[in-house]
Amino acid sequence: MLDTRQDGPSALRPAEFARWSWRQLTSMRTALVLLFLLTLAALPGSLVPQRSVDPARVAQFVDDHPSLSALYERLSLFDVYSSPWFAAIYLLLFVSLLGCVLPRSRSHWSAVRARPPAAPRNLDRLPVHRAWTTDEEPGAVLATARTVVQAERFRVDSLDDSISAESGHWRETGNLVFHLALLLLLVGVAAGSLFGFRANVLVVEGRGFSNSVPAYDTFTGGAAFDDGSLAPFTVTLDDLAVRYQKDGDQRGAPRDFRASVTYTTEPGAPRQRAVLRVNHPLVVDGTKVFLLGNGYAPVFTVRDASGTEVFSGPVPFLSRDGNMASTGVVKVPGARPEQLGFEGVFLPTAVLDRRLGPVSVFPGLRLPRAVLSAWTGDLGIDDGRPESVYSLDTSGMDRVTGASGQPLAQSLAPGATMELPDGASITFDGVRRWAALQVARNPGTRPALLASVLALAGLMLSLFVRRRRVWVRATATDDGRTLVEVAGLARSEGEGREVLAGEVAAIAEAIRTTTTPRETTRER
Amino acid sequence: MSAEVLAGFSNDLLYAAMAVYALAMTCFAGELAFSGPRRRVAQEEPVRSMVPVGVGGSGLPEYVEQPATTGKLPGRSDRASRLGRVGVSLTVLAFGLHLGSVVARGLSAERAPWGNMFEFSVTGALAVTGIWLAALTRKDLRYLGTFVVLPVLLTLGLAVAVLYTESAQLVPALKSVWLVIHVSAAILASGLFTIGFAQTVCFLVQEHRERAFLPKPSFMDRFPAAAALDRSAYRFHAFGYPIWTFAVIAGAIWAENAWGRYWGWDPKETWAFITWMVYTAYLHARATAGWRGRRAAYVALVGYATFLFNYLVVNIWLVGFHSYAGVG
Ligand code: HEM
């Protein structure tokens, strides 16, 4: 009977081999095309502003280019990474991946348990080959060869006149682990976006919030997110300390932020303290609270014409430049006879610039000033339309003017008061800071991390384990000696001959010295 | 020593390193020029030759393998070769000065010396030289000298002329062990990709020449054959790829710690992903019949282009969370 395993270096019959390569080739091609497509699809998201990254820039873009935006909107170009076409490509890629990896896993499973393929008839045709003759019996030579090769951690199979050895199945194992880990990564990412949430809240020193949807300024929950799953903790911001670079060409660059907070894990639980820093979130019950930004909240007291205190408290202003010149408004709907509104610029270190007027020259509090102007009339906040707390709708209001008829505007030091002609007043009491916090829970993070670690480990195996085969044949020659041949075949990408040649040489040397202690070897 | 003195010292060392690099490059260019075109004798693969060493008693020939012809090129003129060796020595010296500059910068700022684009560039260039010198101890890669030192010099020139930033502490967002881990991995991977890129370019030129019926004599005759260049380029890429993967994962872990999301499609992240995808495609292309060789090489070039885009364009022009370039 013909032993087909004798036919060539590969264990597969030609027809099988052809089918196998054809499948491999076609599916890898597809995967390659999909890889390119996904790369291309990721591109526009870095050039067109993305809603998920910076909604304000998207709004700005829509204002600036109304007709282009309509087109972009239709193509989901503001939401590339959650768009149907992006999803279509990566889902196809993962289907292709699965369709490729599952059959490969099966055949790898049998390959690992199969015997190493028999030695080809002509070992000297292999890329790496060594031969010599010895007086030792063929059987003894093969027995020695077997131990030598096993010591090199090859799997070995013995046939009549030869042994076959194979090593490096970890390469394919690693490769499969890598590809399967990518699927696990997809699962983790999907779990995170289905069950996770993200919220933002701006908190002034001395104030706090509870982990509940109404307490947040913005809230995004996943499709399967349940409001009831929010952990019932509360956080109070006691103090926010900020330090800036004082000199050099990076003067004014922030150097340290620390938010000291008090929190309770649930109503009635003991109060605990923590310090939040950038890169050091507070973790409560799997939900993380991050310090993302900060700003100033000047504190004002407003009295109306009758002298009644109608407003008192901190008002968060938003920073406009690197030196924290910040703008904001104070709305006083309770003022009589008419509602009052103030527009202000807060300057932590104020300087009067000849051309620009009052500017801030350092982000820290060195010479704080609030520059205010006043409006009276209807704030437009009672008609139910959505309104911003950072801007004043002056369509129903009149600018308050001073004695000269000029619009009234005044720069106030802490403690100073601006009087309006009708007797109303606003006092700049002082400054507090506010912190922009992000609160998030992502149940997919751990699976995603696990998947990444597995992928990396698999990748290293798949790139650095060398897959190779070694054969040793010992045949009796006519003159009663034994011809020993050792040959090797490298089976992995990008491998030069040298490494395998070295290995085969070492194996040959080990066999030779063990089998032939006497000086009878005839190799030169 | 005070921080300013150290920072000044660091700058002086950097200028000295650049001067020595320039000398080294002159030597390498000289080696290529003076050795003169000569028909390549080395085979594309060091060829195994089986030589019968006599007939054993059995009548069977006994074979011994000829020592393989190495990638070394025979007949290289001595003078040119000496120039090349001087070039390597000068590069080692420049590397020492360069390393000193980076260390002094780190000591001056009391942190890892890669907190802004200037520092990233200088340390990245150091990685390129370091990797090449390290590889040189195991393989004859001297032919790459010009193609390694030139990008190093260009990067350093760009760094001191355009990107220079005074030594200072970090913005709070960067104060994290992950800066050390993530950025050092990115620097190492980009160093490997840079050398892989240089070899890929050489491969493409060589391959083009080999396809020509009678290629014009040129210094490329002194380079290894296309197949060897291709394999060597693959190795650098295959080394760089998992490190890049690790850099991306480390970046995601850091982002999770800093911003509460491990991936947010910020431009920098997006381009890191794009680079990763293109190099993934490169590895796959090599495993795909019909894409080996030239086409795979083009994919590698695209990969390097996306890396450069991330480093030069995204850092400076595209806004994102990662706006720490420190370029005013
Ligand atoms: C998300 C998509 C994919 C990624 C990121 C990916 C990544 C990788 C990586 C990094 C390697 C190692 C390359 C090497 O060993 O030289 C690899 C190898 C391989 N991949 Fe993928 N792959 C993906 C999809 C696919 C798909 C869909 C298929 C099947 C159709 C596939 C088939 C293969 C094969 C057969 C190898 C082995 C090639 C070799 O040993 O060189 N991959 N893949």
mmCIF file of N, CA and C in Angstrom, chain A residues 26-125:
data_model
loop_
_atom_site.group_PDB
_atom_site.id
_atom_site.type_symbol
_atom_site.label_atom_id
_atom_site.label_comp_id
_atom_site.label_asym_id
_atom_site.label_seq_id
_atom_site.Cartn_x
_atom_site.Cartn_y
_atom_site.Cartn_z
ATOM 1 N N THR A 26 -8.912 33.057 -0.651
ATOM 2 C CA THR A 26 -10.100 33.879 -0.886
ATOM 3 C C THR A 26 -10.523 34.602 0.388
ATOM 4 N N SER A 27 -10.532 33.882 1.501
ATOM 5 C CA SER A 27 -11.037 34.552 2.686
ATOM 6 C C SER A 27 -10.058 35.602 3.204
ATOM 7 N N MET A 28 -8.782 35.318 3.070
ATOM 8 C CA MET A 28 -7.821 36.325 3.508
ATOM 9 C C MET A 28 -7.916 37.574 2.644
ATOM 10 N N ARG A 29 -8.154 37.348 1.338
ATOM 11 C CA ARG A 29 -8.344 38.489 0.449
ATOM 12 C C ARG A 29 -9.483 39.364 0.929
ATOM 13 N N THR A 30 -10.600 38.680 1.209
ATOM 14 C CA THR A 30 -11.775 39.414 1.682
ATOM 15 C C THR A 30 -11.430 40.185 2.940
ATOM 16 N N ALA A 31 -10.771 39.486 3.867
ATOM 17 C CA ALA A 31 -10.418 40.143 5.122
ATOM 18 C C ALA A 31 -9.542 41.360 4.845
ATOM 19 N N LEU A 32 -8.627 41.209 3.915
ATOM 20 C CA LEU A 32 -7.718 42.308 3.588
ATOM 21 C C LEU A 32 -8.492 43.513 3.063
ATOM 22 N N VAL A 33 -9.410 43.223 2.159
ATOM 23 C CA VAL A 33 -10.217 44.311 1.594
ATOM 24 C C VAL A 33 -11.020 44.996 2.703
ATOM 25 N N LEU A 34 -11.587 44.188 3.586
ATOM 26 C CA LEU A 34 -12.382 44.768 4.671
ATOM 27 C C LEU A 34 -11.505 45.579 5.633
ATOM 28 N N LEU A 35 -10.285 45.106 5.851
ATOM 29 C CA LEU A 35 -9.362 45.865 6.698
ATOM 30 C C LEU A 35 -9.123 47.248 6.100
ATOM 31 N N PHE A 36 -8.907 47.271 4.791
ATOM 32 C CA PHE A 36 -8.689 48.562 4.131
ATOM 33 C C PHE A 36 -9.925 49.447 4.213
ATOM 34 N N LEU A 37 -11.076 48.825 3.985
ATOM 35 C CA LEU A 37 -12.320 49.598 4.024
ATOM 36 C C LEU A 37 -12.519 50.229 5.387
ATOM 37 N N LEU A 38 -12.274 49.441 6.446
ATOM 38 C CA LEU A 38 -12.491 49.966 7.792
ATOM 39 C C LEU A 38 -11.519 51.111 8.074
ATOM 40 N N THR A 39 -10.294 50.965 7.570
ATOM 41 C CA THR A 39 -9.315 52.036 7.747
ATOM 42 C C THR A 39 -9.799 53.315 7.073
ATOM 43 N N LEU A 40 -10.251 53.172 5.851
ATOM 44 C CA LEU A 40 -10.760 54.337 5.120
ATOM 45 C C LEU A 40 -11.957 54.941 5.845
ATOM 46 N N ALA A 41 -12.828 54.061 6.353
ATOM 47 C CA ALA A 41 -14.045 54.540 6.995
ATOM 48 C C ALA A 41 -13.732 55.307 8.274
ATOM 49 N N ALA A 42 -12.609 54.975 8.916
ATOM 50 C CA ALA A 42 -12.258 55.662 10.158
ATOM 51 C C ALA A 42 -11.735 57.066 9.885
ATOM 52 N N LEU A 43 -11.289 57.298 8.642
ATOM 53 C CA LEU A 43 -10.657 58.576 8.318
ATOM 54 C C LEU A 43 -11.524 59.820 8.519
ATOM 55 N N PRO A 44 -12.716 59.880 7.908
ATOM 56 C CA PRO A 44 -13.449 61.152 7.956
ATOM 57 C C PRO A 44 -13.748 61.608 9.380
ATOM 58 N N GLY A 45 -13.882 60.648 10.280
ATOM 59 C CA GLY A 45 -14.181 61.009 11.662
ATOM 60 C C GLY A 45 -13.096 61.840 12.325
ATOM 61 N N SER A 46 -11.866 61.777 11.777
ATOM 62 C CA SER A 46 -10.820 62.584 12.384
ATOM 63 C C SER A 46 -10.750 63.959 11.744
ATOM 64 N N LEU A 47 -11.434 64.133 10.626
ATOM 65 C CA LEU A 47 -11.362 65.416 9.911
ATOM 66 C C LEU A 47 -12.632 66.238 10.084
ATOM 67 N N VAL A 48 -13.776 65.556 10.127
ATOM 68 C CA VAL A 48 -15.049 66.245 10.366
ATOM 69 C C VAL A 48 -15.312 66.206 11.876
ATOM 70 N N PRO A 49 -15.750 67.312 12.476
ATOM 71 C CA PRO A 49 -16.009 67.257 13.922
ATOM 72 C C PRO A 49 -17.049 66.189 14.263
ATOM 73 N N GLN A 50 -16.832 65.526 15.384
ATOM 74 C CA GLN A 50 -17.713 64.430 15.769
ATOM 75 C C GLN A 50 -18.561 64.817 16.975
ATOM 76 N N ARG A 51 -19.825 64.457 16.898
ATOM 77 C CA ARG A 51 -20.745 64.765 17.991
ATOM 78 C C ARG A 51 -20.291 64.081 19.280
ATOM 79 N N SER A 52 -19.790 62.856 19.150
ATOM 80 C CA SER A 52 -19.417 62.127 20.364
ATOM 81 C C SER A 52 -18.150 62.702 20.994
ATOM 82 N N VAL A 53 -17.365 63.437 20.223
ATOM 83 C CA VAL A 53 -16.111 63.968 20.746
ATOM 84 C C VAL A 53 -16.291 65.410 21.197
ATOM 85 N N ASP A 54 -16.894 66.227 20.350
ATOM 86 C CA ASP A 54 -16.988 67.655 20.639
ATOM 87 C C ASP A 54 -18.274 68.240 20.034
ATOM 88 N N PRO A 55 -19.385 68.094 20.737
ATOM 89 C CA PRO A 55 -20.667 68.541 20.175
ATOM 90 C C PRO A 55 -20.682 70.038 19.855
ATOM 91 N N ALA A 56 -19.935 70.815 20.639
ATOM 92 C CA ALA A 56 -19.938 72.268 20.392
ATOM 93 C C ALA A 56 -19.341 72.586 19.029
ATOM 94 N N ARG A 57 -18.273 71.857 18.662
ATOM 95 C CA ARG A 57 -17.657 72.120 17.358
ATOM 96 C C ARG A 57 -18.592 71.704 16.227
ATOM 97 N N VAL A 58 -19.373 70.640 16.461
ATOM 98 C CA VAL A 58 -20.340 70.235 15.437
ATOM 99 C C VAL A 58 -21.365 71.358 15.251
ATOM 100 N N ALA A 59 -21.867 71.893 16.364
ATOM 101 C CA ALA A 59 -22.864 72.967 16.285
ATOM 102 C C ALA A 59 -22.294 74.163 15.526
ATOM 103 N N GLN A 60 -21.027 74.487 15.839
ATOM 104 C CA GLN A 60 -20.358 75.601 15.173
ATOM 105 C C GLN A 60 -20.274 75.341 13.668
ATOM 106 N N PHE A 61 -19.904 74.115 13.318
ATOM 107 C CA PHE A 61 -19.753 73.736 11.919
ATOM 108 C C PHE A 61 -21.091 73.844 11.190
ATOM 109 N N VAL A 62 -22.158 73.390 11.863
ATOM 110 C CA VAL A 62 -23.485 73.447 11.252
ATOM 111 C C VAL A 62 -23.871 74.900 11.000
ATOM 112 N N ASP A 63 -23.555 75.773 11.963
ATOM 113 C CA ASP A 63 -23.837 77.200 11.771
ATOM 114 C C ASP A 63 -23.068 77.765 10.588
ATOM 115 N N ASP A 64 -21.805 77.371 10.476
ATOM 116 C CA ASP A 64 -20.945 77.953 9.452
ATOM 117 C C ASP A 64 -21.244 77.417 8.057
ATOM 118 N N HIS A 65 -21.591 76.153 7.966
ATOM 119 C CA HIS A 65 -21.812 75.542 6.640
ATOM 120 C C HIS A 65 -23.154 74.830 6.616
ATOM 121 N N PRO A 66 -24.257 75.570 6.550
ATOM 122 C CA PRO A 66 -25.574 74.921 6.668
ATOM 123 C C PRO A 66 -25.847 73.875 5.582
ATOM 124 N N SER A 67 -25.513 74.177 4.315
ATOM 125 C CA SER A 67 -25.914 73.233 3.265
ATOM 126 C C SER A 67 -25.016 71.997 3.271
ATOM 127 N N LEU A 68 -23.708 72.218 3.474
ATOM 128 C CA LEU A 68 -22.787 71.093 3.565
ATOM 129 C C LEU A 68 -23.180 70.186 4.730
ATOM 130 N N SER A 69 -23.600 70.829 5.826
ATOM 131 C CA SER A 69 -23.964 70.053 7.016
ATOM 132 C C SER A 69 -25.126 69.118 6.738
ATOM 133 N N ALA A 70 -26.063 69.587 5.925
ATOM 134 C CA ALA A 70 -27.217 68.734 5.627
ATOM 135 C C ALA A 70 -26.755 67.455 4.950
ATOM 136 N N LEU A 71 -25.812 67.617 4.019
ATOM 137 C CA LEU A 71 -25.262 66.451 3.334
ATOM 138 C C LEU A 71 -24.526 65.547 4.327
ATOM 139 N N TYR A 72 -23.676 66.178 5.137
ATOM 140 C CA TYR A 72 -22.917 65.428 6.142
ATOM 141 C C TYR A 72 -23.867 64.657 7.052
ATOM 142 N N GLU A 73 -24.936 65.346 7.443
ATOM 143 C CA GLU A 73 -25.896 64.736 8.354
ATOM 144 C C GLU A 73 -26.460 63.465 7.726
ATOM 145 N N ARG A 74 -26.813 63.595 6.425
ATOM 146 C CA ARG A 74 -27.404 62.449 5.752
ATOM 147 C C ARG A 74 -26.414 61.289 5.669
ATOM 148 N N LEU A 75 -25.127 61.601 5.562
ATOM 149 C CA LEU A 75 -24.117 60.542 5.462
ATOM 150 C C LEU A 75 -23.591 60.114 6.836
ATOM 151 N N SER A 76 -24.217 60.610 7.899
ATOM 152 C CA SER A 76 -23.771 60.314 9.280
ATOM 153 C C SER A 76 -22.330 60.749 9.520
ATOM 154 N N LEU A 77 -21.887 61.801 8.823
ATOM 155 C CA LEU A 77 -20.476 62.165 8.960
ATOM 156 C C LEU A 77 -20.155 62.836 10.292
ATOM 157 N N PHE A 78 -21.186 63.270 11.020
ATOM 158 C CA PHE A 78 -20.924 63.812 12.352
ATOM 159 C C PHE A 78 -20.917 62.707 13.405
ATOM 160 N N ASP A 79 -21.340 61.508 13.008
ATOM 161 C CA ASP A 79 -21.385 60.372 13.938
ATOM 162 C C ASP A 79 -20.803 59.140 13.263
ATOM 163 N N VAL A 80 -19.602 59.320 12.692
ATOM 164 C CA VAL A 80 -19.026 58.250 11.882
ATOM 165 C C VAL A 80 -19.015 56.914 12.617
ATOM 166 N N TYR A 81 -18.561 56.962 13.889
ATOM 167 C CA TYR A 81 -18.268 55.696 14.562
ATOM 168 C C TYR A 81 -19.517 54.993 15.092
ATOM 169 N N SER A 82 -20.652 55.675 15.013
ATOM 170 C CA SER A 82 -21.882 54.954 15.345
ATOM 171 C C SER A 82 -22.788 54.887 14.118
ATOM 172 N N SER A 83 -22.196 55.144 12.942
ATOM 173 C CA SER A 83 -23.010 55.166 11.730
ATOM 174 C C SER A 83 -23.263 53.738 11.225
ATOM 175 N N PRO A 84 -24.350 53.557 10.488
ATOM 176 C CA PRO A 84 -24.646 52.217 9.965
ATOM 177 C C PRO A 84 -23.549 51.691 9.048
ATOM 178 N N TRP A 85 -22.977 52.558 8.231
ATOM 179 C CA TRP A 85 -21.980 52.026 7.292
ATOM 180 C C TRP A 85 -20.700 51.620 7.997
ATOM 181 N N PHE A 86 -20.339 52.346 9.045
ATOM 182 C CA PHE A 86 -19.146 51.944 9.791
ATOM 183 C C PHE A 86 -19.398 50.583 10.449
ATOM 184 N N ALA A 87 -20.594 50.473 11.065
ATOM 185 C CA ALA A 87 -20.953 49.210 11.728
ATOM 186 C C ALA A 87 -20.987 48.073 10.709
ATOM 187 N N ALA A 88 -21.521 48.361 9.521
ATOM 188 C CA ALA A 88 -21.616 47.307 8.508
ATOM 189 C C ALA A 88 -20.235 46.745 8.196
ATOM 190 N N ILE A 89 -19.252 47.648 8.056
ATOM 191 C CA ILE A 89 -17.918 47.164 7.686
ATOM 192 C C ILE A 89 -17.324 46.323 8.806
ATOM 193 N N TYR A 90 -17.406 46.836 10.070
ATOM 194 C CA TYR A 90 -16.727 46.033 11.079
ATOM 195 C C TYR A 90 -17.477 44.755 11.393
ATOM 196 N N LEU A 91 -18.780 44.763 11.231
ATOM 197 C CA LEU A 91 -19.494 43.504 11.457
ATOM 198 C C LEU A 91 -19.136 42.486 10.386
ATOM 199 N N LEU A 92 -19.055 42.948 9.133
ATOM 200 C CA LEU A 92 -18.620 42.046 8.055
ATOM 201 C C LEU A 92 -17.235 41.487 8.336
ATOM 202 N N LEU A 93 -16.353 42.390 8.809
ATOM 203 C CA LEU A 93 -14.988 41.969 9.100
ATOM 204 C C LEU A 93 -14.995 40.879 10.162
ATOM 205 N N PHE A 94 -15.843 41.064 11.177
ATOM 206 C CA PHE A 94 -15.870 40.073 12.243
ATOM 207 C C PHE A 94 -16.514 38.764 11.782
ATOM 208 N N VAL A 95 -17.465 38.868 10.878
ATOM 209 C CA VAL A 95 -18.039 37.635 10.319
ATOM 210 C C VAL A 95 -16.964 36.884 9.542
ATOM 211 N N SER A 96 -16.224 37.645 8.730
ATOM 212 C CA SER A 96 -15.153 37.032 7.959
ATOM 213 C C SER A 96 -14.118 36.411 8.888
ATOM 214 N N LEU A 97 -13.826 37.140 9.964
ATOM 215 C CA LEU A 97 -12.866 36.657 10.947
ATOM 216 C C LEU A 97 -13.338 35.342 11.554
ATOM 217 N N LEU A 98 -14.613 35.318 11.922
ATOM 218 C CA LEU A 98 -15.180 34.121 12.540
ATOM 219 C C LEU A 98 -15.170 32.971 11.540
ATOM 220 N N GLY A 99 -15.606 33.284 10.315
ATOM 221 C CA GLY A 99 -15.674 32.259 9.285
ATOM 222 C C GLY A 99 -14.311 31.681 8.978
ATOM 223 N N CYS A 100 -13.286 32.461 9.291
ATOM 224 C CA CYS A 100 -11.935 32.014 8.990
ATOM 225 C C CYS A 100 -11.330 31.310 10.185
ATOM 226 N N VAL A 101 -11.621 31.844 11.367
ATOM 227 C CA VAL A 101 -10.936 31.332 12.554
ATOM 228 C C VAL A 101 -11.530 30.015 13.037
ATOM 229 N N LEU A 102 -12.848 29.852 12.919
ATOM 230 C CA LEU A 102 -13.439 28.619 13.435
ATOM 231 C C LEU A 102 -12.927 27.376 12.705
ATOM 232 N N PRO A 103 -12.972 27.355 11.371
ATOM 233 C CA PRO A 103 -12.414 26.180 10.689
ATOM 234 C C PRO A 103 -10.929 25.997 10.980
ATOM 235 N N ARG A 104 -10.221 27.140 11.089
ATOM 236 C CA ARG A 104 -8.785 27.024 11.368
ATOM 237 C C ARG A 104 -8.554 26.441 12.753
ATOM 238 N N SER A 105 -9.415 26.803 13.708
ATOM 239 C CA SER A 105 -9.262 26.252 15.054
ATOM 240 C C SER A 105 -9.448 24.746 15.001
ATOM 241 N N ARG A 106 -10.449 24.313 14.227
ATOM 242 C CA ARG A 106 -10.709 22.885 14.153
ATOM 243 C C ARG A 106 -9.505 22.159 13.561
ATOM 244 N N SER A 107 -8.993 22.695 12.437
ATOM 245 C CA SER A 107 -7.898 21.941 11.826
ATOM 246 C C SER A 107 -6.639 22.057 12.677
ATOM 247 N N HIS A 108 -6.507 23.160 13.386
ATOM 248 C CA HIS A 108 -5.335 23.270 14.263
ATOM 249 C C HIS A 108 -5.418 22.223 15.369
ATOM 250 N N TRP A 109 -6.630 22.036 15.884
ATOM 251 C CA TRP A 109 -6.844 21.053 16.944
ATOM 252 C C TRP A 109 -6.374 19.677 16.492
ATOM 253 N N SER A 110 -6.714 19.288 15.262
ATOM 254 C CA SER A 110 -6.254 17.978 14.817
ATOM 255 C C SER A 110 -4.780 17.993 14.468
ATOM 256 N N ALA A 111 -4.311 19.135 13.939
ATOM 257 C CA ALA A 111 -2.885 19.192 13.580
ATOM 258 C C ALA A 111 -2.016 19.018 14.816
ATOM 259 N N VAL A 112 -2.466 19.581 15.930
ATOM 260 C CA VAL A 112 -1.661 19.499 17.139
ATOM 261 C C VAL A 112 -1.544 18.054 17.587
ATOM 262 N N ARG A 113 -2.621 17.270 17.350
ATOM 263 C CA ARG A 113 -2.567 15.890 17.816
ATOM 264 C C ARG A 113 -2.036 14.923 16.769
ATOM 265 N N ALA A 114 -1.914 15.411 15.526
ATOM 266 C CA ALA A 114 -1.436 14.520 14.465
ATOM 267 C C ALA A 114 0.052 14.224 14.649
ATOM 268 N N ARG A 115 0.526 13.131 14.003
ATOM 269 C CA ARG A 115 1.950 12.827 14.092
ATOM 270 C C ARG A 115 2.692 13.738 13.120
ATOM 271 N N PRO A 116 3.889 14.100 13.444
ATOM 272 C CA PRO A 116 4.661 14.939 12.508
ATOM 273 C C PRO A 116 4.809 14.193 11.193
ATOM 274 N N PRO A 117 4.759 14.889 10.075
ATOM 275 C CA PRO A 117 4.797 14.218 8.770
ATOM 276 C C PRO A 117 6.119 13.491 8.547
ATOM 277 N N ALA A 118 6.029 12.395 7.802
ATOM 278 C CA ALA A 118 7.208 11.560 7.572
ATOM 279 C C ALA A 118 8.254 12.294 6.746
ATOM 280 N N ALA A 119 9.455 11.781 6.811
ATOM 281 C CA ALA A 119 10.569 12.420 6.108
ATOM 282 C C ALA A 119 10.378 12.318 4.604
ATOM 283 N N PRO A 120 10.656 13.387 3.890
ATOM 284 C CA PRO A 120 10.614 13.314 2.418
ATOM 285 C C PRO A 120 11.703 12.348 1.936
ATOM 286 N N ARG A 121 11.479 11.818 0.750
ATOM 287 C CA ARG A 121 12.422 10.811 0.253
ATOM 288 C C ARG A 121 13.829 11.376 0.129
ATOM 289 N N ASN A 122 13.916 12.567 -0.458
ATOM 290 C CA ASN A 122 15.242 13.134 -0.666
ATOM 291 C C ASN A 122 15.481 14.292 0.311
ATOM 292 N N LEU A 123 16.079 13.943 1.406
ATOM 293 C CA LEU A 123 16.305 14.996 2.405
ATOM 294 C C LEU A 123 17.257 16.071 1.892
ATOM 295 N N ASP A 124 18.108 15.679 0.961
ATOM 296 C CA ASP A 124 19.098 16.665 0.511
ATOM 297 C C ASP A 124 18.489 17.753 -0.367
ATOM 298 N N ARG A 125 17.199 17.617 -0.680
ATOM 299 C CA ARG A 125 16.570 18.705 -1.447
ATOM 300 C C ARG A 125 16.018 19.788 -0.533
#
